Coordinates of N, CA and C in Angstrom, one line a residue:
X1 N 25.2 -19.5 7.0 CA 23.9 -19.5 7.5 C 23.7 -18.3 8.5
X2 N 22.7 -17.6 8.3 CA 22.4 -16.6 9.4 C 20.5 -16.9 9.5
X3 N 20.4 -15.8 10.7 CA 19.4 -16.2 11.5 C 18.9 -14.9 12.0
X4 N 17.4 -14.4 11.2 CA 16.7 -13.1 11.5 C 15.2 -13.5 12.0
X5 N 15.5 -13.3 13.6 CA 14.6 -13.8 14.3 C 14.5 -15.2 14.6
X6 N 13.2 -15.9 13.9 CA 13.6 -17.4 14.3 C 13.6 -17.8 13.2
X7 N 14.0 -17.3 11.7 CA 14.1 -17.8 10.8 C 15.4 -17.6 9.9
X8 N 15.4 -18.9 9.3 CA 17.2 -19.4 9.3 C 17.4 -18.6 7.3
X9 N 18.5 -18.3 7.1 CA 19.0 -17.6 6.0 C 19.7 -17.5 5.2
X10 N 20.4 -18.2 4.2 CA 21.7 -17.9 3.2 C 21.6 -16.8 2.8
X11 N 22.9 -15.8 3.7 CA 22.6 -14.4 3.1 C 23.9 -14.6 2.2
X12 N 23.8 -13.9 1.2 CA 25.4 -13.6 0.1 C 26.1 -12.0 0.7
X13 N 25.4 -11.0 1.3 CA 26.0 -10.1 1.7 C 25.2 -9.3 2.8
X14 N 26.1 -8.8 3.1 CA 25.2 -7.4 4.2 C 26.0 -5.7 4.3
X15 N 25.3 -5.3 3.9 CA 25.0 -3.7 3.3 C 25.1 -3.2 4.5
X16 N 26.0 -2.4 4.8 CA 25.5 -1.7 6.1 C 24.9 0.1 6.1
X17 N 24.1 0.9 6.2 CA 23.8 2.3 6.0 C 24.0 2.8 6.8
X18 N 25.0 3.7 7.6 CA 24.9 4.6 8.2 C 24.8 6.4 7.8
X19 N 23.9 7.2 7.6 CA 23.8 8.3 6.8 C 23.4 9.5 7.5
X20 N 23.5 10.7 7.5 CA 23.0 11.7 8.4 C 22.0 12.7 7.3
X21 N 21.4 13.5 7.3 CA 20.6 14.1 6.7 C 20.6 15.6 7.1
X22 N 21.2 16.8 6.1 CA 22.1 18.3 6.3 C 20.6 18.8 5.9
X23 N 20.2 20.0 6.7 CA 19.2 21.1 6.5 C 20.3 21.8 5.0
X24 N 19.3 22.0 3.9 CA 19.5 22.9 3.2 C 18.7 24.5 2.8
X25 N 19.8 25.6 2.9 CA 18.6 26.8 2.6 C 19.3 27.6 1.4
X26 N 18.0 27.6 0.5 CA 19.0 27.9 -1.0 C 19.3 29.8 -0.6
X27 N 20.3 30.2 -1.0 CA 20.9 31.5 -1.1 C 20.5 32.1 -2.6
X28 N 21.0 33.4 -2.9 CA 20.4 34.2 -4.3 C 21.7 33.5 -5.1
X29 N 23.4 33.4 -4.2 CA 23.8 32.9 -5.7 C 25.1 31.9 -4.7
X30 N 25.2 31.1 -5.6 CA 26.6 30.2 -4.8 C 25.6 28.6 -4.3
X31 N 26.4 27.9 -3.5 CA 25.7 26.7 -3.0 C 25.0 26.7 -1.6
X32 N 23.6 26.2 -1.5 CA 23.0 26.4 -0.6 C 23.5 26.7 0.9
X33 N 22.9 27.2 1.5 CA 24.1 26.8 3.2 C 22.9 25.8 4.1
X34 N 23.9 25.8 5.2 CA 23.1 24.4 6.1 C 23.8 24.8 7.3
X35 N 22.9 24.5 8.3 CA 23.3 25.3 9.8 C 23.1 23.8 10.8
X36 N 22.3 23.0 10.2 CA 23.0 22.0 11.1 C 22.5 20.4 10.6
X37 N 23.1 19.1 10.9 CA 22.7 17.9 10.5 C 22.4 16.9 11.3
X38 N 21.1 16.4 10.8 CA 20.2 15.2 11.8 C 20.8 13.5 11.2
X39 N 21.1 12.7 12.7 CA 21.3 11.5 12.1 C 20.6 10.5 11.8
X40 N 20.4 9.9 11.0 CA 19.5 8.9 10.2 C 19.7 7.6 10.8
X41 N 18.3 6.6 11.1 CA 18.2 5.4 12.0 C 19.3 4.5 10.8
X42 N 20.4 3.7 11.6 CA 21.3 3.0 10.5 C 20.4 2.0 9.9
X43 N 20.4 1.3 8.8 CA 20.0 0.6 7.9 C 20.6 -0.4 7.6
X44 N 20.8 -1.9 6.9 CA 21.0 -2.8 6.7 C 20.4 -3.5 5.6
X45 N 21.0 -3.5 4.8 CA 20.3 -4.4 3.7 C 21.1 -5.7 3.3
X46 N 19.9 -6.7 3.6 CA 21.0 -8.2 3.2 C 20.2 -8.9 1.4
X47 N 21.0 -9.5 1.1 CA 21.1 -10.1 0.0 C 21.0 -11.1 0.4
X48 N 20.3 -12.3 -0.4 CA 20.5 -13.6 0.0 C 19.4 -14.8 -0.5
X49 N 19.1 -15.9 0.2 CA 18.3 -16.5 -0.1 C 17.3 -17.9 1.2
X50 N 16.3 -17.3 1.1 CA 15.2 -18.8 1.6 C 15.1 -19.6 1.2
X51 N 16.0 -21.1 1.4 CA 16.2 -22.3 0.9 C 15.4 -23.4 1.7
X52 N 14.8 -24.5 1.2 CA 14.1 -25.7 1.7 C 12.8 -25.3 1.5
X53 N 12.2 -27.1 1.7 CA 10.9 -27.5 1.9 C 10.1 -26.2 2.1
X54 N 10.3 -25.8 3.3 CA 9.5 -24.9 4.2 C 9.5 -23.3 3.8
X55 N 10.3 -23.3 2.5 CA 10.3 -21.6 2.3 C 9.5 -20.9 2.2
X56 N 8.6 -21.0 1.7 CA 7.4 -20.1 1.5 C 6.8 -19.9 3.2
X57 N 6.6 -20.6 4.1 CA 6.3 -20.6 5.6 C 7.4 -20.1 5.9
X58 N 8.7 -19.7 6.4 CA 9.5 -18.9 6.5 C 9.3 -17.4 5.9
X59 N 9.2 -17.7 4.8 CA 9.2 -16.0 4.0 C 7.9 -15.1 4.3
X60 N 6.7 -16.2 5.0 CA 5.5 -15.8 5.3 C 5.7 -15.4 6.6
X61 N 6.2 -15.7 7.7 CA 6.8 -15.4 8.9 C 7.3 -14.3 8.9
X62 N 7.9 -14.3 8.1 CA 9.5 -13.0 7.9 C 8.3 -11.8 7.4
X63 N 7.1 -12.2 6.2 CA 6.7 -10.9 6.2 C 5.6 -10.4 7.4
X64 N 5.1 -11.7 8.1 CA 3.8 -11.6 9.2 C 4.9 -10.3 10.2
X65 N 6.0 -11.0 10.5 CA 7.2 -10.1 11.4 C 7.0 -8.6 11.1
X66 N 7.1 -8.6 9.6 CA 7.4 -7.1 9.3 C 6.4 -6.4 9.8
X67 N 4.8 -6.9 9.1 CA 3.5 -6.2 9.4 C 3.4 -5.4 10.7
X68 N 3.4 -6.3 11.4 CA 3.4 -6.3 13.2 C 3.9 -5.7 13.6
X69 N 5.3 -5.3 13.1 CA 6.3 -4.2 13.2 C 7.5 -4.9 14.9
X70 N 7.4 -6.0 14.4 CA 8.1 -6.8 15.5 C 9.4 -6.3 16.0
X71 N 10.3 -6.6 16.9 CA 11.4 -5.7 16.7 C 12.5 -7.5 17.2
X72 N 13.3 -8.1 16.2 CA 13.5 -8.6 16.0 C 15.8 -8.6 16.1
X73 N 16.5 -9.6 16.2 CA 17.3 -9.5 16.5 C 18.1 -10.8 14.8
X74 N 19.4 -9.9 14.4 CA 19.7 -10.4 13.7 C 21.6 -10.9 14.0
X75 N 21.4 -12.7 13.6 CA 22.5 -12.9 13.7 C 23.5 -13.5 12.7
X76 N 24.4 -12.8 11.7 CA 25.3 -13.8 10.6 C 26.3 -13.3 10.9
X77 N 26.7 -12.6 9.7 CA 28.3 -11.9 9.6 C 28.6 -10.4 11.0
X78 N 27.4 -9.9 11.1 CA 27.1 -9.2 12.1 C 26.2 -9.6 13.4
X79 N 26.4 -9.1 14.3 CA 25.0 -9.4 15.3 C 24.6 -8.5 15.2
X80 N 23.0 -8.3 15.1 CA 22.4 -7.2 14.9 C 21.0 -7.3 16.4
X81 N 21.0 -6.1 17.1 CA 19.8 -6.4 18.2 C 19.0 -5.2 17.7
X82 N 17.6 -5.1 18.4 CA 16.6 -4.0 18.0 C 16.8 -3.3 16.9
X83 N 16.4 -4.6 15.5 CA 16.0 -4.0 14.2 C 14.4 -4.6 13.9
X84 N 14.0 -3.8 12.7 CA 12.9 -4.2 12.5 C 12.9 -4.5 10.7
X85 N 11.6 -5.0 10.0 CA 12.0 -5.0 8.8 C 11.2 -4.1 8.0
X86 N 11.9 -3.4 7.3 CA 11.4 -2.3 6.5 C 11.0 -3.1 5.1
X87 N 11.4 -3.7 4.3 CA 11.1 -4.1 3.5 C 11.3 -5.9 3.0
X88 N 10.9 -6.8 2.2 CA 11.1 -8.0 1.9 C 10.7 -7.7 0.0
X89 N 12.1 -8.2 -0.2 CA 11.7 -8.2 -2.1 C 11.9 -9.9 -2.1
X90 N 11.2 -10.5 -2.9 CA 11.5 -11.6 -3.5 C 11.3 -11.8 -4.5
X91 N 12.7 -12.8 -5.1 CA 12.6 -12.9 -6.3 C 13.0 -14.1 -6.7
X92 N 11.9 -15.1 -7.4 CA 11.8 -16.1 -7.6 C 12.9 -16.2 -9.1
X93 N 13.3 -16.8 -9.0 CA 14.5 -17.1 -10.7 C 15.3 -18.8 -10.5
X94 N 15.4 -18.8 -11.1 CA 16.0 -20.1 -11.8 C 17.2 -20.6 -10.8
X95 N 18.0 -19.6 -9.9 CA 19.1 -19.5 -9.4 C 18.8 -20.4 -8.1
X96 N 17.5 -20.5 -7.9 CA 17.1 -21.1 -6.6 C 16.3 -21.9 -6.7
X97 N 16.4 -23.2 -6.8 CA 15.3 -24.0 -7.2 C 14.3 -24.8 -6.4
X98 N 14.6 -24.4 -5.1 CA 13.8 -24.8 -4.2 C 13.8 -24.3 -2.9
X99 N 13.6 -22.8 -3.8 CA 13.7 -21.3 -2.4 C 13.1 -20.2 -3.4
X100 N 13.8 -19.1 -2.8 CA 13.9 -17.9 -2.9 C 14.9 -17.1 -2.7
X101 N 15.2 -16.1 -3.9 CA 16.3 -14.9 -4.0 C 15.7 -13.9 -3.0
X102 N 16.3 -13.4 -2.1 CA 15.3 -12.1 -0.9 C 16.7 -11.2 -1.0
X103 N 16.0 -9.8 -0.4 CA 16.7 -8.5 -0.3 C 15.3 -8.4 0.6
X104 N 16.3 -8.0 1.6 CA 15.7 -7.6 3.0 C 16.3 -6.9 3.5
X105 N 15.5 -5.6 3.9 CA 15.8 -4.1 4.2 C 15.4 -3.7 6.1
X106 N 16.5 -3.6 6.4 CA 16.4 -3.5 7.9 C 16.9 -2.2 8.5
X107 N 16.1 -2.2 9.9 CA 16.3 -0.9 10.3 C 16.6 -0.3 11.8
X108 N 17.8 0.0 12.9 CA 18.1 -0.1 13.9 C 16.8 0.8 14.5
X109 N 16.1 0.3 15.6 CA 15.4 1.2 16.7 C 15.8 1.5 17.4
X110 N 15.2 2.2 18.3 CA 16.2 2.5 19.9 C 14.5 2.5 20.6
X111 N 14.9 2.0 21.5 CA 13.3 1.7 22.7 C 13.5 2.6 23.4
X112 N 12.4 3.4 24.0 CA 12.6 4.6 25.1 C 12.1 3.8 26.4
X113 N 12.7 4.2 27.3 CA 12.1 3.9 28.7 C 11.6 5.3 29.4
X114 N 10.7 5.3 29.7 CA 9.6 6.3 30.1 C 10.4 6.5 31.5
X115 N 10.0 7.5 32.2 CA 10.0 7.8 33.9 C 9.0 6.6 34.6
X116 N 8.5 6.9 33.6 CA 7.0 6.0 34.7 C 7.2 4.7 34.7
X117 N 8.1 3.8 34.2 CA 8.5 2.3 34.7 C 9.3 2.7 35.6
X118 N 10.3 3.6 36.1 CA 11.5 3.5 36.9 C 10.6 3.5 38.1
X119 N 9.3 4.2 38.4 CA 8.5 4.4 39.7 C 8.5 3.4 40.4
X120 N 8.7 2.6 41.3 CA 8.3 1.9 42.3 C 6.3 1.7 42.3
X121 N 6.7 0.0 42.2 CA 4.7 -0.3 41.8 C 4.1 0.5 43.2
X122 N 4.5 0.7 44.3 CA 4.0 1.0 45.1 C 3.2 2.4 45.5
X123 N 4.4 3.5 44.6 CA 3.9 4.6 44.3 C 3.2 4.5 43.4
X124 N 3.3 4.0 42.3 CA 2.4 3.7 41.0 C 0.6 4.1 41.9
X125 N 0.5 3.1 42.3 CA -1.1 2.7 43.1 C -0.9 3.9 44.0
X126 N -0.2 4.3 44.6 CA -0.7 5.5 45.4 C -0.7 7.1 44.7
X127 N -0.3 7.1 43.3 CA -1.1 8.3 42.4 C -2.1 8.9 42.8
X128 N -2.6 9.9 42.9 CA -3.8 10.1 42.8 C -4.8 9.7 41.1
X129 N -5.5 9.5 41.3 CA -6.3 9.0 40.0 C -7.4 10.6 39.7
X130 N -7.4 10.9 38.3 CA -7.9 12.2 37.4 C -9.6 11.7 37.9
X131 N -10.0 13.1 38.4 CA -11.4 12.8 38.6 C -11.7 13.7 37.3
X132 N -13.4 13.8 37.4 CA -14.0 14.6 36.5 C -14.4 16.1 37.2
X133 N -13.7 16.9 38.0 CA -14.4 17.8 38.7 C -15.0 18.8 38.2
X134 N -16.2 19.5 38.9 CA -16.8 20.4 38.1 C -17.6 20.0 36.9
X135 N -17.9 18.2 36.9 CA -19.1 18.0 36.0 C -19.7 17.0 36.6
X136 N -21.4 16.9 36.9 CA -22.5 16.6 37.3 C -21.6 14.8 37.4
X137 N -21.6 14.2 38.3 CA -21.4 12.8 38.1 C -22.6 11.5 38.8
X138 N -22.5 11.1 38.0 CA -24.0 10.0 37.9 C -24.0 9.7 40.0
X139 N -25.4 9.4 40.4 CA -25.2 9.2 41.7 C -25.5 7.7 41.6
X140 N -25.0 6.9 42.5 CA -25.2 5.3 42.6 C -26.7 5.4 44.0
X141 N -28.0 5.2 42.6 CA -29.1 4.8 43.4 C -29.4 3.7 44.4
X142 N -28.1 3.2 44.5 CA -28.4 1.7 45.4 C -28.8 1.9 47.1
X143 N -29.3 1.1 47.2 CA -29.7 1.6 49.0 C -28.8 0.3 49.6
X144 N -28.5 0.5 50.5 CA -27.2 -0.1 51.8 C -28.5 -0.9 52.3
X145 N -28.5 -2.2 52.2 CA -29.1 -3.1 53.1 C -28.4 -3.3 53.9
X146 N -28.6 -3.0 55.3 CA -27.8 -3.5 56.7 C -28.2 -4.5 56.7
X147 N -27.7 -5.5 57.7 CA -28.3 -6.7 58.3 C -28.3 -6.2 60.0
X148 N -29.3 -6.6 60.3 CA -29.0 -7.0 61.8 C -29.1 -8.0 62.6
X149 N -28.5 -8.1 63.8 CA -28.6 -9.1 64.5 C -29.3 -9.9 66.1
X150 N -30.3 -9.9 66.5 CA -30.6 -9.4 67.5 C -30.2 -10.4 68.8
X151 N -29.3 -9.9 69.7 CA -28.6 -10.4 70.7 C -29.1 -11.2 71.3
X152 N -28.6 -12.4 71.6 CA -28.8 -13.6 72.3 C -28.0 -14.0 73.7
X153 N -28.0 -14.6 74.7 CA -26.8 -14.8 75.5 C -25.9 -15.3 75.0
X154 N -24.9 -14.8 75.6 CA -23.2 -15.6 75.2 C -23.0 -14.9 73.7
X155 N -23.5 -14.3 72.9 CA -22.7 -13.7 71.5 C -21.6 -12.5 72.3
X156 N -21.0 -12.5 71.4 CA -19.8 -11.3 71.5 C -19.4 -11.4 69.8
X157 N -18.5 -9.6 69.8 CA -18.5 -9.4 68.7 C -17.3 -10.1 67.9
X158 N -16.5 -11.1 68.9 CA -16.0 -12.1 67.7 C -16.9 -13.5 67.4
X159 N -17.4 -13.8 67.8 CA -18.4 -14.4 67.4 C -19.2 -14.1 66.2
X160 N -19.8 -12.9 66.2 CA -20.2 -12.3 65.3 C -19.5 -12.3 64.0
X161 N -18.9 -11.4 64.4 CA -17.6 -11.3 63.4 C -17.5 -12.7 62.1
X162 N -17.3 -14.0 63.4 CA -17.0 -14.9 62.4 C -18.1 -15.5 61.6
X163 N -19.2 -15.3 62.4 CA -20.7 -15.6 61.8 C -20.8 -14.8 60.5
X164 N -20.7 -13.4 60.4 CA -21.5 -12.5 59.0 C -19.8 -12.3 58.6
X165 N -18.7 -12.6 58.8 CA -17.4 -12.0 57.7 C -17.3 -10.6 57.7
X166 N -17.9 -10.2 59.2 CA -17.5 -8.3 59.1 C -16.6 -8.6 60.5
X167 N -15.7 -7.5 60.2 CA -14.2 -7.0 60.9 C -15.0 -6.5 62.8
X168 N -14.2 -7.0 63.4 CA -14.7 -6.7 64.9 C -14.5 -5.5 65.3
X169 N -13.7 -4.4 64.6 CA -13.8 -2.9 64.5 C -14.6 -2.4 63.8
X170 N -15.5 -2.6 63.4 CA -16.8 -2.1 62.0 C -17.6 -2.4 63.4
X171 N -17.7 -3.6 63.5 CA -18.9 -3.7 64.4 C -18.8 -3.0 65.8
X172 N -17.6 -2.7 66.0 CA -17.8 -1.9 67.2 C -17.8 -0.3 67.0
X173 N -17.8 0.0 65.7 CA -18.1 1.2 65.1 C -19.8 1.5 64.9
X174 N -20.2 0.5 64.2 CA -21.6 0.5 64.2 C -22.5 0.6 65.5
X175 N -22.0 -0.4 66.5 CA -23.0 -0.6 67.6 C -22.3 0.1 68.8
X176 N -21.6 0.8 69.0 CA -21.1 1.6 70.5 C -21.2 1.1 71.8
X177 N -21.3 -0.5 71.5 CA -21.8 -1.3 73.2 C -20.0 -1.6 73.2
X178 N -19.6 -1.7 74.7 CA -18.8 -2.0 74.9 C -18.7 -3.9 74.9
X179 N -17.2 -4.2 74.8 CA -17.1 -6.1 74.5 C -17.4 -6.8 75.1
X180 N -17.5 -6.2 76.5 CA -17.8 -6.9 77.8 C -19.5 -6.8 78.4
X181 N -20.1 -5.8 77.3 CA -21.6 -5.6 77.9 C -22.5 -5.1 77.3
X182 N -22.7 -5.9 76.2 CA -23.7 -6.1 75.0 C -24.8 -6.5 75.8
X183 N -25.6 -5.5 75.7 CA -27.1 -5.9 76.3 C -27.8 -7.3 75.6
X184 N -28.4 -8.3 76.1 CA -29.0 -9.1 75.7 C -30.8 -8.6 74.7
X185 N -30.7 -8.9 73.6 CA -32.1 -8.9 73.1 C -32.5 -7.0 72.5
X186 N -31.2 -6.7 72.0 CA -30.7 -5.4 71.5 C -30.4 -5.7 69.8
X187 N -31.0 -5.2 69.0 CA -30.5 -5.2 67.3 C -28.7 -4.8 67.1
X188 N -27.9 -5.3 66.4 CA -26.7 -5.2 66.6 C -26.5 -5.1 64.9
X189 N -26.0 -3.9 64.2 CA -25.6 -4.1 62.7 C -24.6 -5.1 62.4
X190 N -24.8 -5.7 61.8 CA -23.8 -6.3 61.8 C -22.5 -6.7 60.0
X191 N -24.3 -6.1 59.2 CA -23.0 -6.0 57.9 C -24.3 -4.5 57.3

């Protein structure tokens, strides 16, 4: 019994491909020459069959997998991690009476990891972000409703503060009265 992904498998064999691929450049006379060779993603091809009730929902899984281009982990005679599936043949015959014959063509990936995960989230957000410079950018026609507040005895600016939900340094940015001598019956911004 093996197991490609989360679906279960009687494989009869497993194929394994490892192959490289030689530049060739034809010459006027003799055998071409080749200056150097690229290695080819290993391959896998199993033989075998989808048995039970549920095969067609299995085999439909196994091809939804492929579509998606999932990257999937295979376990029988070999363990196999980060493959994906290149192909699914099925072949219905006599030999399986309550399944399917499959040849399933698999293919090793390798996942890259970028620079830009290793960054710390912290720097991430402190990037600077790509402006548009040097083209006309829309202005935000909204006008700033202040509120104001007009001083009563006994307010102070934590009072305030807690009244409208603005910061007791805003407000003492806005109004320039000192904490201790807020004139009484004076407008005071307050958001």
């Amino acid at each position: 019994m093996a197991k490609l992904g989360n679906v279960y498998l009687q494989v009869t064999s497993e194929n394994i491909n490892d192959s490289v691929e030689a530049t060739s450049y034809p010459v006027e006379e003799g055998v071409p020459f080749s200056d150097h060779i690229r290695e080819q993603p290993k391959g896998v091809s199993l033989d075998g069959y989808v048995l039970g009730r549920d095969s067609k929902q299995r085999l439909q899984q196994l091809r939804h997998s492929m579509k998606k281009g999932e990257i999937l982990s295979y376990t029988g005679r070999s363990i196999l991690k980060n493959v994906i599936i290149l192909s699914i043949d099925d072949n219905r015959t006599n030999e399986a009476a309550n399944g399917s014959a499959v040849s399933i063509k698999l293919q090793f990936i390798r996942i890259a990891n970028t620079s830009w995960e290793k960054v710390p989230a912290k720097q991430k957000t402190q990037q600077k972000k790509q402006t548009n410079a040097g083209k006309k950018q829309p202005v935000d026609k909204k006008k700033t409703t202040a509120v104001y507040h007009k001083v009563k005895k006994g307010d102070t600016y934590w009072g305030l503060s807690r009244k409208y939900g603005t910061s007791i340094p805003q407000l003492r940015k806005w109004n320039k009265y000192p904490d201790r001598a807020i004139p009484i019956g004076v407008k005071l911004r307050v958001r």
